[in-house]
Each structure stands twice: as structure tokens, then as C-alpha cells.
mmCIF file of C-alpha atoms in Angstrom:
data_model
loop_
_atom_site.group_PDB
_atom_site.id
_atom_site.type_symbol
_atom_site.label_atom_id
_atom_site.label_comp_id
_atom_site.label_asym_id
_atom_site.label_seq_id
_atom_site.Cartn_x
_atom_site.Cartn_y
_atom_site.Cartn_z
ATOM 1 C CA MET N 1495 -0.103 0.168 -0.009
ATOM 2 C CA GLN N 1496 2.481 2.262 1.066
ATOM 3 C CA LYS N 1497 4.399 1.782 -2.497
ATOM 4 C CA SER N 1498 1.269 2.702 -4.177
ATOM 5 C CA PHE N 1499 1.101 6.106 -2.344
ATOM 6 C CA LEU N 1500 4.459 6.959 -3.323
ATOM 7 C CA ILE N 1501 3.923 6.133 -6.846
ATOM 8 C CA VAL N 1502 0.959 7.980 -7.232
ATOM 9 C CA LEU N 1503 2.656 11.300 -5.340
ATOM 10 C CA ALA N 1504 5.346 10.761 -7.638
ATOM 11 C CA VAL N 1505 3.523 10.859 -11.368
ATOM 12 C CA ALA N 1506 0.688 13.541 -9.120
ATOM 13 C CA ILE N 1507 4.198 15.999 -8.957
ATOM 14 C CA ILE N 1508 5.221 15.016 -12.573
ATOM 15 C CA GLY N 1509 1.874 15.834 -13.931
ATOM 16 C CA ALA N 1510 1.990 18.923 -12.050
ATOM 17 C CA LEU N 1511 5.089 19.985 -13.091
ATOM 18 C CA ALA N 1512 3.299 19.277 -16.737
ATOM 19 C CA ILE N 1513 0.357 20.920 -16.105
ATOM 20 C CA PHE N 1514 2.225 24.090 -14.733
ATOM 21 C CA GLN N 1515 4.378 23.663 -18.396
ATOM 22 C CA ILE N 1516 1.416 24.039 -20.234
ATOM 23 C CA ALA N 1517 -0.668 26.763 -18.452
ATOM 24 C CA PRO N 1518 2.609 28.523 -16.498
ATOM 25 C CA ASP N 1519 -0.313 31.296 -14.930
ATOM 26 C CA LEU N 1520 -1.960 28.255 -13.110
ATOM 27 C CA ASN N 1521 -1.298 28.400 -9.286
ATOM 28 C CA GLY N 1522 0.683 25.478 -8.172
ATOM 29 C CA ALA N 1523 -1.455 24.077 -5.570
ATOM 30 C CA ILE N 1524 -4.181 23.564 -8.521
ATOM 31 C CA ALA N 1525 -1.850 21.878 -10.839
ATOM 32 C CA PHE N 1526 -0.307 19.671 -7.911
ATOM 33 C CA PHE N 1527 -4.144 18.565 -7.398
ATOM 34 C CA THR N 1528 -4.886 18.206 -10.950
ATOM 35 C CA GLY N 1529 -2.237 15.946 -11.509
ATOM 36 C CA ALA N 1530 -3.126 13.667 -8.577
ATOM 37 C CA ILE N 1531 -6.244 13.574 -9.608
ATOM 38 C CA ILE N 1532 -5.155 12.169 -12.784
ATOM 39 C CA ALA N 1533 -2.515 10.329 -11.531
ATOM 40 C CA SER N 1534 -5.326 8.159 -8.937
ATOM 41 C CA VAL N 1535 -7.637 8.018 -12.128
ATOM 42 C CA ILE N 1536 -4.406 6.110 -13.924
ATOM 43 C CA PHE N 1537 -4.099 4.279 -11.149
ATOM 44 C CA SER N 1538 -7.359 2.933 -10.031
ATOM 45 C CA LEU N 1539 -7.223 1.908 -13.634
ATOM 46 C CA GLN N 1540 -4.184 0.048 -13.596
ATOM 47 C CA SER N 1541 -5.108 -1.896 -10.512
ATOM 48 C CA LYS N 1542 -8.006 -3.486 -11.923
ATOM 49 C CA LYS N 1543 -6.298 -5.694 -14.047
ATOM 50 C CA PRO N 1544 -6.303 -8.970 -12.736
ATOM 51 C CA SER N 1545 -3.590 -9.884 -11.050
ATOM 52 C CA THR N 1546 -1.453 -13.012 -11.172
ATOM 53 C CA THR N 1547 0.115 -12.784 -7.723
ATOM 54 C CA THR N 1548 0.634 -16.407 -5.524
ATOM 55 C CA ASN N 1549 -1.058 -14.218 -2.631
ATOM 56 C CA SER N 1550 -4.716 -14.159 -4.068
ATOM 57 C CA SER N 1551 -7.473 -14.800 -1.077
ATOM 58 C CA GLU N 1552 -9.097 -17.131 -4.068
ATOM 59 C CA PRO N 1553 -8.405 -20.565 -4.271
ATOM 60 C CA TYR N 1554 -6.111 -21.920 -7.793
ATOM 61 C CA SER N 1555 -8.245 -23.312 -9.883
ATOM 62 C CA GLY N 1556 -5.911 -24.757 -12.285
ATOM 63 C CA PRO N 1557 -3.849 -28.332 -11.996
ATOM 64 C CA THR N 1558 -3.413 -29.406 -8.386
ATOM 65 C CA MET N 1559 -1.134 -31.514 -6.506
ATOM 66 C CA THR N 1560 -1.221 -32.685 -2.434
ATOM 67 C CA LEU N 1561 1.844 -32.804 -0.692
ATOM 68 C CA TYR N 1562 2.986 -34.828 2.280
ATOM 69 C CA VAL N 1563 5.071 -33.003 4.436
ATOM 70 C CA GLY N 1564 6.754 -34.749 7.282
ATOM 71 C CA ASN N 1565 9.066 -34.170 10.326
ATOM 72 C CA LEU N 1566 7.280 -30.798 10.949
ATOM 73 C CA PRO N 1567 8.208 -28.762 13.497
ATOM 74 C CA TYR N 1568 5.559 -29.610 16.429
ATOM 75 C CA ARG N 1569 4.719 -25.724 17.217
ATOM 76 C CA VAL N 1570 4.440 -24.856 13.362
ATOM 77 C CA HIS N 1571 1.277 -22.969 12.391
ATOM 78 C CA GLU N 1572 -0.670 -23.336 9.040
ATOM 79 C CA GLY N 1573 0.122 -19.601 8.270
ATOM 80 C CA GLU N 1574 3.896 -20.598 8.220
ATOM 81 C CA VAL N 1575 3.805 -23.660 6.207
ATOM 82 C CA LYS N 1576 1.527 -21.572 3.630
ATOM 83 C CA SER N 1577 3.925 -19.104 4.047
ATOM 84 C CA LEU N 1578 6.739 -21.778 2.962
ATOM 85 C CA PHE N 1579 5.456 -23.515 0.281
ATOM 86 C CA GLY N 1580 3.463 -19.994 -1.445
ATOM 87 C CA GLU N 1581 7.245 -19.017 -2.663
ATOM 88 C CA PHE N 1582 6.642 -22.159 -4.821
ATOM 89 C CA GLY N 1583 3.320 -21.049 -5.994
ATOM 90 C CA PRO N 1584 -0.346 -20.951 -5.198
ATOM 91 C CA VAL N 1585 -1.594 -22.803 -2.005
ATOM 92 C CA ASN N 1586 -4.632 -23.982 -1.767
ATOM 93 C CA SER N 1587 -5.043 -25.364 1.549
ATOM 94 C CA VAL N 1588 -2.732 -26.709 4.508
ATOM 95 C CA ARG N 1589 -3.685 -29.109 6.833
ATOM 96 C CA LEU N 1590 -1.556 -30.289 9.733
ATOM 97 C CA VAL N 1591 -2.325 -33.748 11.648
ATOM 98 C CA ARG N 1592 -3.338 -33.398 15.285
ATOM 99 C CA ASP N 1593 -3.624 -36.334 17.654
ATOM 100 C CA ARG N 1594 -7.212 -37.002 18.443
ATOM 101 C CA LYS N 1595 -6.798 -37.644 22.254
ATOM 102 C CA THR N 1596 -4.294 -34.880 23.523
ATOM 103 C CA GLY N 1597 -5.336 -32.235 20.147
ATOM 104 C CA ARG N 1598 -1.185 -32.124 19.759
ATOM 105 C CA ARG N 1599 0.271 -32.134 16.097
ATOM 106 C CA LYS N 1600 2.033 -35.226 15.221
ATOM 107 C CA GLY N 1601 4.332 -33.184 12.837
ATOM 108 C CA PHE N 1602 3.239 -34.137 9.259
ATOM 109 C CA GLY N 1603 0.444 -32.651 7.091
ATOM 110 C CA PHE N 1604 -0.521 -32.150 3.951
ATOM 111 C CA ILE N 1605 -0.620 -28.961 1.359
ATOM 112 C CA GLU N 1606 -2.667 -29.062 -1.784
ATOM 113 C CA MET N 1607 -1.296 -26.563 -4.392
ATOM 114 C CA SER N 1608 -0.721 -25.567 -7.782
ATOM 115 C CA GLU N 1609 0.840 -28.956 -9.893
ATOM 116 C CA ALA N 1610 3.423 -26.786 -10.772
ATOM 117 C CA GLY N 1611 4.138 -25.442 -7.855
ATOM 118 C CA ALA N 1612 4.154 -28.694 -6.332
ATOM 119 C CA LYS N 1613 7.068 -30.375 -8.266
ATOM 120 C CA LYS N 1614 9.259 -27.219 -7.361
ATOM 121 C CA ALA N 1615 8.807 -27.452 -3.967
ATOM 122 C CA MET N 1616 9.278 -31.182 -3.403
ATOM 123 C CA VAL N 1617 12.922 -30.626 -5.127
ATOM 124 C CA LYS N 1618 13.499 -27.544 -3.003
ATOM 125 C CA LEU N 1619 11.856 -28.548 0.293
ATOM 126 C CA ASN N 1620 12.475 -32.313 0.188
ATOM 127 C CA GLU N 1621 15.810 -32.363 3.138
ATOM 128 C CA PHE N 1622 15.421 -28.750 3.131
ATOM 129 C CA ASP N 1623 15.905 -27.198 7.016
ATOM 130 C CA PHE N 1624 12.848 -25.207 8.230
ATOM 131 C CA GLN N 1625 12.968 -24.099 12.336
ATOM 132 C CA GLU N 1626 15.730 -26.749 13.176
ATOM 133 C CA ARG N 1627 13.751 -29.988 11.704
ATOM 134 C CA THR N 1628 14.581 -31.347 8.266
ATOM 135 C CA LEU N 1629 11.608 -31.628 5.870
ATOM 136 C CA LYS N 1630 10.429 -34.489 4.257
ATOM 137 C CA VAL N 1631 8.124 -33.822 1.119
ATOM 138 C CA ARG N 1632 6.787 -36.079 -1.264
ATOM 139 C CA GLU N 1633 3.454 -36.078 -3.401
ATOM 140 C CA ALA N 1634 0.818 -37.790 -0.999
ATOM 141 C CA LYS N 1635 -1.160 -41.056 -1.734
ATOM 142 C CA SER N 1636 -4.387 -41.274 -2.354
ATOM 143 C CA GLN N 1637 -6.449 -42.657 0.284
ATOM 144 C CA ASP N 1638 -8.449 -44.713 -2.392
ATOM 145 C CA SER N 1639 -5.344 -46.385 -3.510
ATOM 146 C CA ASP N 1640 -4.232 -47.450 0.367
ATOM 147 C CA LYS N 1641 -7.571 -49.519 0.166
ATOM 148 C CA SER N 1642 -6.979 -51.031 -3.404
ATOM 149 C CA ASP N 1643 -3.438 -51.925 -1.812
ATOM 150 C CA ASN N 1644 -4.656 -53.997 1.236
ATOM 151 C CA ALA N 1645 -7.651 -55.644 -0.631
#
């Protein structure tokens, strides 16, 4: 947000100088105000373009992959894991598994994220030291395949 303000301020000053050059008899404050309005309009039109950032609040809708992450620190929070994996692509969900009786985390979890990001994350984060623990990152096996293996 602060960066946006600085961009609008810079464009407003440049706009004010340009307007002041075109009409030197205008008051400097009026030229600055006019430049600020023009900069705000341009900036608001530019910010309405669809963004491709990975930190979007909408879930990723393309091909996804679920990763198993083992050896997680017991005190880690979902947000920290999402931030770590979010460096490689959009993350839809983070589930850290808890013990049903005690409610304590078991040290592993599942991350659903974009397929391309998941492949990058598996390469970069497997055997990665995270909060003094060495992570194990693999593609998660579906529960359906586990049931068919046992049959």
C-alpha cells in the first residue's frame, strides 16, 4: 500500500510539473491537485487489471497436487507452512494433522497447491532445514490407492 502511495505521489508531481509547463498562469496547488487526480485515475484503472500474484485470497483453480510434508516442527502454524510453500506457487490449503485424543500436532501435514508449484517445492524443500527440522516432502498418496493395496 505504501509503494502505491509513493507511485501516485511521484506521478502527481510529474503531472503537476507538466500541467504547470502547459499553463504557467495556473496556481501551483491547482496544478498539483489536477496531477494528483489524473494519477489516481490512471493508478486505479491499472490496479483493476487481473493480478497473477500467488498470494491471492481466491483458491487456485488449475491442476493441483497434494504434498505430504513430514518431520514438521510440532509448534508450526498453518500460516508459516503456507508461506514457505507459497514461495513456489499458489497454495489452496494446509492441513496439519493433530492427535485426536491430545489435540497436539503429530509433525506432519498435507499441502494442496498448484501442480507446477508442488513439483518445484518437492525438489527445493525435501531435506530442507525448517525451524531446526529437516523436512520430508513427497507427493501424497490418495486414500483410495491405500484401500486398493490392502484388498
